[in-house]
Amino acid sequence: MNLHNIHTIARYEVRLLRRSWLFRIFAILALLAITATILIWQTGIVNNMDYVWPRTALSSLMPFVSVYYYNIAQSVIVIFLAGSFLKRDKKLDTAEVIYVRPMSNADYIVGKTWGIIKVFLSLNLVMLLITAFLNVAVNHSPFSPFPYVFYLFTISLPSLLFVLGLSFTAMCLFKNQAITFIVMLGITGTVFLKLSTVLFGVFDFFGVNIPAIFSDVTGHADISRFLLQRTIYLLAGIGFICFTIALVKRLPHKPWKTIIVNALGGLFLLFAFATGWLYASHYRNQMAARNVQIETFNKYGNEKKASILAHDLTVTPGAQHLEGQSVIRITNNNRNALGRIVLYLNPALEIKSIRANDRPLSFARENQVVLIDIPLASREELTLNIDYAGNIDETICYPDISDSVYLDNSVSKVPYQFGKKYAWLDDRFTLLTPECLWYPVAIPPASPATPYNIEKNFTDYTLTVNHQPGKTVLSQGTGREENGKTVFTSPHPLPGISLTIADYEKKTLSVDSVDYEILYFKGHDYFSKHFKAIQDTLPALIREYKNDQEVEKGRDYPFRKFVLAETPVQFTSYVRNWKGYTEYVLPEIIFLPERGTRLDFDFAAERRRLQNWRRPNQGALSETEMDIIVLRNFLERVLFNESLQQGWSQMNKTVNPYHITPMFFAHTGFVYSEKYPVMDIVLNTLQNSISNSRRFAWWEGSINNEQRANLYLENHSFKTATSDPEIKPEIFYELLKLKSKALKNYINTQMPPEEFNDFLKAFFKKYSFTNIPFERFIREFEELYGVRLDAFLRKWYTEEHSPSLYVKDVDANQVVIDEVTKYQIRF
């Protein structure tokens, strides 16, 4: 190939494209439509009360949205332009000056391809410059030039080259412009609507339905997989260009040249196929490893476990490496002796040694399960020393989550996907939660086969962290610096602890012996400016909010600190029916997403709402009043509400993964029962007086989750619901409230409600931070009040009942059911 000839052809192609009315119309419409979309959706100019901050809080969000829409529009118009290039050249003689020159078909096709690429990349660059201007001048949101350049060359360029090459090849094969358009548009539509998520996104040549968003702190969730997927279409596009060179009939080819060009095209397609196979194999291997770990959990799920009383843990985290030493005081609380001790540890952490009284113990390892060959009599105690080191395998997390949910990267109401991370072990940021088994435990975090039939192990933890100087270390308990180390001790036994190390900045405030802290990444303080007027009154406000929550929950806040800690946007946890809380909310700590990206709350927009919605006769709010209301609305929406509203309608809600209820209940004790394994979460729900239900309105064209739960109970028992993997968390949550209400209503018919509430509060305070057998709860309750519960509980748990048995307002509920039947509303 001759570079001069290629450059000449590309220059002429650029001029022809710029003169094309089809391209001019496309360019104008694309720029106007995408700019309008960004103005409406990401600037708030059209609706200044819209919550746009979560859509612009990261520096990569605006450029990605711009490339997202441009890439889709570009793929469609390229099909028309590429499909008509041969016909246009022959009919209009637009390329006569090129045809008479002594240049090869390779020079011709490569030159035209390069000319088209230059034009479309230039147009995309203009679109990105407009986006950057809106990013900086209008939104004043975080800006970085890197995502703009990155998305241009990793999303737009491979897609453009692939569609261009495939369209060229199709036109040469079909030799009919109309057929080429139909086939290419059919392929594009099928991929975008049906195949973009099939086989882990390997068919998504647009590159917009695979995780692509960057955290401003830790970067991409999996940059190597992203680049591997984009390489598929870069190689395939080059392969199709090679086939076009061989198929185009501008000049006759020598047979050996045709063979070489076709072989080269086949080689590129083979490399593209191999790249796609590697990409898909990564996820297949990941899912295979996950299935093996699930089988291992299930294999040892019914084996009797020991209990860890105290755990003195010393760790040294580094880049993709963790060294740990655990001194564990373990006991057997079972009635019978244990033939061996079963522990659980992340499979990527290799155990160096296990000792008891300085005597090495033999042990076996099966994935995450550690089998220590030593018997343990009933009530016998033993101290183990365990040394281990290695990395963290994230596939061990959430084994009870279905594969479809585990692989789903979609985010509600937005076109981008953040990707998922469950743990970090890096110099920049470290986040380890109990879910990833970063230290040895006796009770696994989940039981995939029988999720409700699981216990918790409340343990006295002492954590010593060796870390880099200048880093902020966060864990449960009180931290103190000792000889360059940070040591955490907690006054209460806990069901698990976490470890976070980051370049945090901190805001602290002590109110009534509780330390309130906000930890955020350097430069991420986007919230303080909205609360300047209430700095002096903040302690009184916090005291008021805390008291309100304690009254509402019927319990005192049990910890000495309350921390809001920022995490990278990819940090993911799940609402699970059996658990009642997510890993976002741990004892003392709530992990919030980076710059509030996933919180659906905008401080500036909330202030504008208050100003615009206030009636003229009410007068203007002072800055102090405004700050107080904005703070209250933020806490109510993000932390206090147990359900999140989707859009404007209240009919379909989801469980709020950040609500603070678990701090009052799930992290302070555990009621276990073999007969009724769901009793812990039932009693917690029973004590929580919050109710987010409302009456059905048929004109809204749907039913809410409470009615769905009511209808489910018509044909299913509570026991069936606890083993039904298809029931959604938000529906199960409403079902749980109905069943808890039924139990409470029955008890209230036998005794005054106030006495039962007092009993609950006293009982859980007496047995706080311990495992409590449900039989003890029943025994103490019956001894005090003489109320028999066994017969009712059996019926309550195993039999189907009319929904009217589970609500106070029977008549209102019957109206709901009648309306559902009348209008045949499906769900």
CSV table of C-alpha atoms in Angstrom, one decimal, residues 81-430:
chain,number,residue,atom,x,y,z
A,81,LEU,CA,-23.2,6.1,3.8
A,82,ALA,CA,-21.0,2.9,3.6
A,83,GLY,CA,-23.7,1.0,1.8
A,84,SER,CA,-24.0,3.6,-1.0
A,85,PHE,CA,-20.3,4.4,-1.6
A,86,LEU,CA,-19.8,2.1,-4.6
A,87,LYS,CA,-23.0,3.0,-6.2
A,88,ARG,CA,-22.4,6.7,-5.6
A,89,ASP,CA,-18.9,6.6,-7.1
A,90,LYS,CA,-20.0,4.8,-10.3
A,91,LYS,CA,-23.3,6.7,-11.0
A,92,LEU,CA,-22.1,10.2,-10.2
A,93,ASP,CA,-18.4,9.9,-11.2
A,94,THR,CA,-17.4,11.5,-8.0
A,95,ALA,CA,-14.3,9.3,-7.8
A,96,GLU,CA,-13.3,9.6,-11.5
A,97,VAL,CA,-10.1,11.5,-10.5
A,98,ILE,CA,-9.2,8.6,-8.3
A,99,TYR,CA,-10.1,5.8,-10.6
A,100,VAL,CA,-7.7,7.0,-13.3
A,101,ARG,CA,-4.8,7.0,-11.0
A,102,PRO,CA,-2.5,3.9,-10.7
A,103,MET,CA,-3.4,2.8,-7.2
A,104,SER,CA,-4.4,-0.5,-5.8
A,105,ASN,CA,-7.8,-1.6,-4.5
A,106,ALA,CA,-6.1,-1.7,-1.0
A,107,ASP,CA,-5.1,1.9,-1.3
A,108,TYR,CA,-8.6,2.8,-2.5
A,109,ILE,CA,-10.6,1.0,0.3
A,110,VAL,CA,-8.2,1.9,3.1
A,111,GLY,CA,-8.2,5.5,1.9
A,112,LYS,CA,-12.0,5.7,1.8
A,113,THR,CA,-12.2,4.1,5.2
A,114,TRP,CA,-9.7,6.5,6.7
A,115,GLY,CA,-11.6,9.4,5.2
A,116,ILE,CA,-14.9,8.3,6.7
A,117,ILE,CA,-13.3,7.6,10.1
A,118,LYS,CA,-11.7,11.1,10.2
A,119,VAL,CA,-15.0,12.8,9.4
A,120,PHE,CA,-17.0,10.9,12.0
A,121,LEU,CA,-14.3,11.1,14.7
A,122,SER,CA,-14.1,14.8,14.1
A,123,LEU,CA,-17.9,15.2,14.5
A,124,ASN,CA,-17.7,13.1,17.7
A,125,LEU,CA,-14.9,15.3,18.9
A,126,VAL,CA,-17.1,18.4,18.3
A,127,MET,CA,-19.9,16.7,20.3
A,128,LEU,CA,-17.5,15.9,23.1
A,129,LEU,CA,-16.2,19.5,23.2
A,130,ILE,CA,-19.8,20.8,23.5
A,131,THR,CA,-20.3,18.3,26.3
A,132,ALA,CA,-17.1,19.4,28.0
A,133,PHE,CA,-18.3,23.0,27.8
A,134,LEU,CA,-21.6,22.1,29.4
A,135,ASN,CA,-19.7,20.0,32.0
A,136,VAL,CA,-17.5,22.9,33.1
A,137,ALA,CA,-19.5,26.1,32.4
A,138,VAL,CA,-23.1,25.0,33.1
A,139,ASN,CA,-22.9,22.1,35.6
A,140,HIS,CA,-19.7,23.0,37.4
A,141,SER,CA,-19.5,19.3,38.0
A,142,PRO,CA,-16.2,17.2,38.2
A,143,PHE,CA,-14.2,17.4,35.0
A,144,SER,CA,-11.3,15.3,33.6
A,145,PRO,CA,-10.2,15.2,30.0
A,146,PHE,CA,-9.2,11.6,30.2
A,147,PRO,CA,-12.7,10.0,29.9
A,148,TYR,CA,-13.4,12.2,26.8
A,149,VAL,CA,-10.3,10.9,25.0
A,150,PHE,CA,-10.7,7.3,26.3
A,151,TYR,CA,-14.3,6.9,25.2
A,152,LEU,CA,-13.6,8.4,21.8
A,153,PHE,CA,-11.0,5.8,21.0
A,154,THR,CA,-12.3,2.8,22.8
A,155,ILE,CA,-16.0,3.1,22.2
A,156,SER,CA,-16.6,5.2,19.1
A,157,LEU,CA,-13.6,4.1,17.0
A,158,PRO,CA,-14.0,0.3,17.2
A,159,SER,CA,-17.8,0.6,16.6
A,160,LEU,CA,-17.3,2.8,13.7
A,161,LEU,CA,-14.6,0.6,12.1
A,162,PHE,CA,-16.7,-2.6,12.6
A,163,VAL,CA,-20.0,-1.2,11.2
A,164,LEU,CA,-18.0,0.4,8.3
A,165,GLY,CA,-16.2,-2.8,7.4
A,166,LEU,CA,-19.3,-5.0,7.8
A,167,SER,CA,-21.3,-2.6,5.7
A,168,PHE,CA,-18.7,-2.5,2.9
A,169,THR,CA,-18.5,-6.3,2.9
A,170,ALA,CA,-22.3,-6.7,2.8
A,171,MET,CA,-22.6,-4.2,-0.1
A,172,CYS,CA,-19.9,-6.2,-2.1
A,173,LEU,CA,-21.7,-9.5,-1.4
A,174,PHE,CA,-25.3,-8.5,-2.0
A,175,LYS,CA,-24.6,-5.9,-4.7
A,176,ASN,CA,-27.9,-4.3,-3.7
A,177,GLN,CA,-28.2,-1.2,-1.7
A,178,ALA,CA,-31.7,-1.8,-0.3
A,179,ILE,CA,-30.9,-5.4,0.8
A,180,THR,CA,-27.7,-4.1,2.4
A,181,PHE,CA,-29.6,-1.5,4.4
A,182,ILE,CA,-32.2,-4.0,5.6
A,183,VAL,CA,-29.6,-6.6,6.6
A,184,MET,CA,-27.4,-4.1,8.4
A,185,LEU,CA,-30.2,-2.3,10.2
A,186,GLY,CA,-31.6,-5.7,11.2
A,187,ILE,CA,-28.2,-6.7,12.7
A,188,THR,CA,-27.8,-3.4,14.5
A,189,GLY,CA,-31.3,-3.5,15.9
A,190,THR,CA,-31.1,-7.1,17.0
A,191,VAL,CA,-27.7,-6.5,18.8
A,192,PHE,CA,-28.9,-3.4,20.5
A,193,LEU,CA,-32.3,-4.7,21.6
A,194,LYS,CA,-31.7,-8.4,22.2
A,195,LEU,CA,-28.0,-9.5,22.1
A,196,SER,CA,-26.2,-6.7,23.9
A,197,THR,CA,-26.3,-8.6,27.2
A,198,VAL,CA,-26.1,-12.1,25.8
A,199,LEU,CA,-22.9,-14.1,26.7
A,200,PHE,CA,-21.7,-11.4,29.1
A,201,GLY,CA,-21.9,-8.6,26.5
A,202,VAL,CA,-19.6,-10.2,23.9
A,203,PHE,CA,-22.0,-9.1,21.0
A,204,ASP,CA,-22.3,-5.5,22.1
A,205,PHE,CA,-20.3,-3.8,19.3
A,206,PHE,CA,-21.7,-0.5,20.5
A,207,GLY,CA,-19.8,-0.9,23.7
A,208,VAL,CA,-22.4,0.9,25.7
A,209,ASN,CA,-24.0,-2.0,27.6
A,210,ILE,CA,-20.8,-3.2,29.3
A,211,PRO,CA,-19.4,-1.5,32.4
A,212,ALA,CA,-17.5,1.6,31.3
A,213,ILE,CA,-17.8,4.3,34.0
A,214,PHE,CA,-14.7,5.3,36.0
A,215,SER,CA,-14.5,6.0,39.6
A,216,ASP,CA,-12.5,9.2,40.2
A,217,VAL,CA,-10.6,7.3,42.9
A,218,THR,CA,-10.1,3.7,41.8
A,219,GLY,CA,-10.7,4.0,38.1
A,220,HIS,CA,-12.6,1.3,36.0
A,221,ALA,CA,-14.2,-1.7,37.6
A,222,ASP,CA,-12.3,-4.1,35.2
A,223,ILE,CA,-10.3,-2.2,32.5
A,224,SER,CA,-8.7,-5.3,31.0
A,225,ARG,CA,-12.1,-6.9,30.3
A,226,PHE,CA,-13.4,-3.7,28.8
A,227,LEU,CA,-10.5,-3.2,26.5
A,228,LEU,CA,-10.6,-6.9,25.5
A,229,GLN,CA,-14.2,-6.6,24.5
A,230,ARG,CA,-13.5,-3.5,22.4
A,231,THR,CA,-10.6,-5.2,20.7
A,232,ILE,CA,-13.0,-7.8,19.3
A,233,TYR,CA,-14.6,-5.2,17.1
A,234,LEU,CA,-11.5,-3.4,16.2
A,235,LEU,CA,-10.0,-6.6,14.9
A,236,ALA,CA,-13.2,-7.7,13.2
A,237,GLY,CA,-13.6,-4.3,11.5
A,238,ILE,CA,-10.1,-4.6,10.1
A,239,GLY,CA,-10.9,-8.1,8.9
A,240,PHE,CA,-14.0,-7.0,7.1
A,241,ILE,CA,-12.0,-4.2,5.4
A,242,CYS,CA,-9.6,-6.8,4.1
A,243,PHE,CA,-12.5,-8.8,2.7
A,244,THR,CA,-13.8,-5.6,1.0
A,245,ILE,CA,-10.5,-5.1,-0.7
A,246,ALA,CA,-10.7,-8.6,-2.2
A,247,LEU,CA,-14.4,-8.3,-3.2
A,248,VAL,CA,-14.4,-4.9,-4.7
A,249,LYS,CA,-14.2,-5.0,-8.6
A,250,ARG,CA,-12.5,-1.7,-9.2
A,251,LEU,CA,-9.4,-3.5,-10.6
A,252,PRO,CA,-8.9,-7.1,-11.4
A,253,HIS,CA,-6.9,-8.9,-8.7
A,254,LYS,CA,-4.0,-11.2,-9.3
A,255,PRO,CA,-5.0,-14.6,-7.8
A,256,TRP,CA,-2.2,-14.6,-5.3
A,257,LYS,CA,-3.0,-11.2,-4.0
A,258,THR,CA,-6.7,-12.2,-3.5
A,259,ILE,CA,-5.6,-15.2,-1.5
A,260,ILE,CA,-3.3,-13.0,0.6
A,261,VAL,CA,-5.9,-10.4,1.3
A,262,ASN,CA,-8.6,-13.0,2.1
A,263,ALA,CA,-6.2,-14.8,4.3
A,264,LEU,CA,-5.3,-11.6,6.1
A,265,GLY,CA,-9.0,-10.8,6.6
A,266,GLY,CA,-9.7,-14.3,7.9
A,267,LEU,CA,-6.7,-14.0,10.3
A,268,PHE,CA,-8.1,-10.8,11.8
A,269,LEU,CA,-11.5,-12.4,12.1
A,270,LEU,CA,-9.9,-15.4,13.8
A,271,PHE,CA,-8.1,-13.1,16.2
A,272,ALA,CA,-11.4,-11.3,16.9
A,273,PHE,CA,-13.1,-14.6,17.5
A,274,ALA,CA,-10.3,-15.7,19.8
A,275,THR,CA,-10.5,-12.4,21.7
A,276,GLY,CA,-14.2,-12.8,22.2
A,277,TRP,CA,-13.6,-16.4,23.4
A,278,LEU,CA,-11.1,-15.1,25.9
A,279,TYR,CA,-13.5,-12.4,27.0
A,280,ALA,CA,-16.4,-14.8,27.5
A,281,SER,CA,-14.1,-17.5,29.0
A,282,HIS,CA,-13.2,-15.1,31.8
A,283,TYR,CA,-16.8,-14.8,32.9
A,284,ARG,CA,-17.5,-18.5,32.3
A,285,ASN,CA,-14.5,-19.4,34.5
A,286,GLN,CA,-15.7,-16.9,37.1
A,287,MET,CA,-19.2,-18.5,37.2
A,288,ALA,CA,-17.7,-22.0,37.2
A,289,ALA,CA,-15.6,-21.0,40.2
A,290,ARG,CA,-18.6,-19.5,41.9
A,291,ASN,CA,-20.6,-22.7,41.3
A,292,VAL,CA,-17.9,-24.8,42.9
A,293,GLN,CA,-17.9,-22.5,45.9
A,294,ILE,CA,-21.6,-22.7,46.2
A,295,GLU,CA,-21.4,-26.5,46.1
A,296,THR,CA,-18.8,-26.3,48.9
A,297,PHE,CA,-21.0,-24.1,51.0
A,298,ASN,CA,-23.9,-26.6,50.5
A,299,LYS,CA,-21.7,-29.6,51.2
A,300,TYR,CA,-20.8,-28.4,54.7
A,301,GLY,CA,-24.0,-26.4,55.3
A,302,ASN,CA,-25.5,-29.0,57.7
A,303,GLU,CA,-22.4,-29.7,59.6
A,304,LYS,CA,-22.4,-28.5,63.2
A,305,LYS,CA,-20.2,-25.5,63.8
A,306,ALA,CA,-18.2,-24.1,66.6
A,307,SER,CA,-18.5,-20.6,67.8
A,308,ILE,CA,-15.7,-18.0,68.0
A,309,LEU,CA,-15.8,-16.1,71.3
A,310,ALA,CA,-12.9,-13.7,70.7
A,311,HIS,CA,-10.8,-12.9,67.6
A,312,ASP,CA,-7.5,-11.0,67.9
A,313,LEU,CA,-6.7,-10.1,64.3
A,314,THR,CA,-3.6,-8.6,62.8
A,315,VAL,CA,-3.4,-7.7,59.1
A,316,THR,CA,-0.9,-6.1,56.7
A,317,PRO,CA,-2.7,-5.0,53.5
A,318,GLY,CA,-0.9,-4.2,50.4
A,319,ALA,CA,-1.3,-4.1,46.6
A,320,GLN,CA,-3.3,-7.2,45.8
A,321,HIS,CA,-1.9,-8.9,48.9
A,322,LEU,CA,-3.0,-9.4,52.5
A,323,GLU,CA,-1.1,-10.9,55.3
A,324,GLY,CA,-3.1,-11.9,58.4
A,325,GLN,CA,-2.5,-13.5,61.8
A,326,SER,CA,-5.6,-14.6,63.8
A,327,VAL,CA,-5.7,-15.7,67.4
A,328,ILE,CA,-9.1,-17.3,67.9
A,329,ARG,CA,-10.7,-18.4,71.1
A,330,ILE,CA,-13.2,-21.0,69.9
A,331,THR,CA,-15.8,-23.1,71.8
A,332,ASN,CA,-18.4,-25.8,71.1
A,333,ASN,CA,-21.9,-24.6,72.1
A,334,ASN,CA,-23.5,-27.8,70.7
A,335,ARG,CA,-24.8,-30.5,73.0
A,336,ASN,CA,-22.6,-33.1,71.3
A,337,ALA,CA,-18.8,-33.1,70.7
A,338,LEU,CA,-17.4,-32.0,67.4
A,339,GLY,CA,-15.2,-34.4,65.5
A,340,ARG,CA,-13.4,-31.6,63.7
A,341,ILE,CA,-13.6,-27.8,63.5
A,342,VAL,CA,-14.9,-26.2,60.3
A,343,LEU,CA,-13.8,-22.6,59.5
A,344,TYR,CA,-14.3,-20.4,56.4
A,345,LEU,CA,-11.7,-18.3,54.7
A,346,ASN,CA,-11.4,-16.6,51.3
A,347,PRO,CA,-10.1,-19.3,48.9
A,348,ALA,CA,-7.4,-16.9,47.6
A,349,LEU,CA,-5.9,-16.6,51.1
A,350,GLU,CA,-3.4,-19.4,51.6
A,351,ILE,CA,-3.1,-20.8,55.1
A,352,LYS,CA,0.6,-21.0,56.2
A,353,SER,CA,0.0,-22.7,59.5
A,354,ILE,CA,-2.6,-23.5,62.2
A,355,ARG,CA,-1.4,-24.0,65.8
A,356,ALA,CA,-2.9,-24.7,69.2
A,357,ASN,CA,-0.8,-24.1,72.3
A,358,ASP,CA,2.3,-23.8,70.0
A,359,ARG,CA,1.5,-27.3,68.5
A,360,PRO,CA,1.0,-27.5,64.8
A,361,LEU,CA,-2.4,-28.9,63.7
A,362,SER,CA,-3.1,-30.8,60.6
A,363,PHE,CA,-5.9,-29.4,58.4
A,364,ALA,CA,-7.4,-29.8,55.0
A,365,ARG,CA,-8.6,-27.2,52.6
A,366,GLU,CA,-11.6,-27.4,50.2
A,367,ASN,CA,-12.0,-24.0,48.5
A,368,GLN,CA,-13.2,-21.7,51.2
A,369,VAL,CA,-13.7,-24.4,53.8
A,370,VAL,CA,-10.9,-25.2,56.3
A,371,LEU,CA,-11.2,-28.5,58.1
A,372,ILE,CA,-9.1,-28.7,61.2
A,373,ASP,CA,-8.5,-32.2,62.4
A,374,ILE,CA,-9.0,-31.8,66.2
A,375,PRO,CA,-12.1,-32.8,68.3
A,376,LEU,CA,-13.9,-30.3,70.5
A,377,ALA,CA,-16.1,-31.5,73.4
A,378,SER,CA,-19.3,-29.8,74.3
A,379,ARG,CA,-18.6,-26.4,76.1
A,380,GLU,CA,-14.8,-27.0,75.6
A,381,GLU,CA,-12.7,-23.9,74.6
A,382,LEU,CA,-9.6,-23.9,72.4
A,383,THR,CA,-7.3,-21.1,71.2
A,384,LEU,CA,-6.1,-21.3,67.6
A,385,ASN,CA,-3.3,-19.4,65.9
A,386,ILE,CA,-3.8,-19.1,62.2
A,387,ASP,CA,-1.4,-17.4,59.7
A,388,TYR,CA,-2.4,-16.8,56.2
A,389,ALA,CA,-1.6,-14.6,53.2
A,390,GLY,CA,-2.7,-14.0,49.6
A,391,ASN,CA,-5.3,-12.0,47.6
A,392,ILE,CA,-9.0,-11.6,47.8
A,393,ASP,CA,-11.2,-13.6,45.4
A,394,GLU,CA,-14.5,-11.7,44.9
A,395,THR,CA,-16.4,-14.6,43.5
A,396,ILE,CA,-16.9,-15.9,47.0
A,397,CYS,CA,-19.2,-13.0,47.7
A,398,TYR,CA,-23.0,-13.4,47.6
A,399,PRO,CA,-23.3,-17.1,46.7
A,400,ASP,CA,-27.0,-17.1,47.4
A,401,ILE,CA,-27.6,-14.5,44.6
A,402,SER,CA,-28.9,-15.8,41.3
A,403,ASP,CA,-26.6,-15.8,38.4
A,404,SER,CA,-28.8,-13.4,36.4
A,405,VAL,CA,-28.7,-10.8,39.2
A,406,TYR,CA,-25.0,-11.4,39.9
A,407,LEU,CA,-24.1,-10.7,36.2
A,408,ASP,CA,-26.6,-7.8,35.7
A,409,ASN,CA,-24.7,-4.5,35.6
A,410,SER,CA,-27.7,-2.4,34.6
A,411,VAL,CA,-28.6,0.7,36.7
A,412,SER,CA,-32.2,1.8,37.0
A,413,LYS,CA,-33.2,4.8,35.0
A,414,VAL,CA,-29.8,5.5,33.5
A,415,PRO,CA,-28.0,4.4,30.3
A,416,TYR,CA,-24.6,3.7,31.8
A,417,GLN,CA,-23.3,0.8,33.8
A,418,PHE,CA,-20.9,1.1,36.7
A,419,GLY,CA,-19.7,-2.4,36.9
A,420,LYS,CA,-19.5,-4.3,40.2
A,421,LYS,CA,-16.9,-4.7,42.9
A,422,TYR,CA,-17.3,-6.4,46.2
A,423,ALA,CA,-13.9,-5.8,47.7
A,424,TRP,CA,-10.7,-3.8,47.0
A,425,LEU,CA,-7.2,-4.6,48.1
A,426,ASP,CA,-5.0,-1.9,46.6
A,427,ASP,CA,-2.6,0.8,47.5
A,428,ARG,CA,-5.1,3.5,46.5
A,429,PHE,CA,-8.1,2.0,48.4
A,430,THR,CA,-8.9,-1.0,50.5
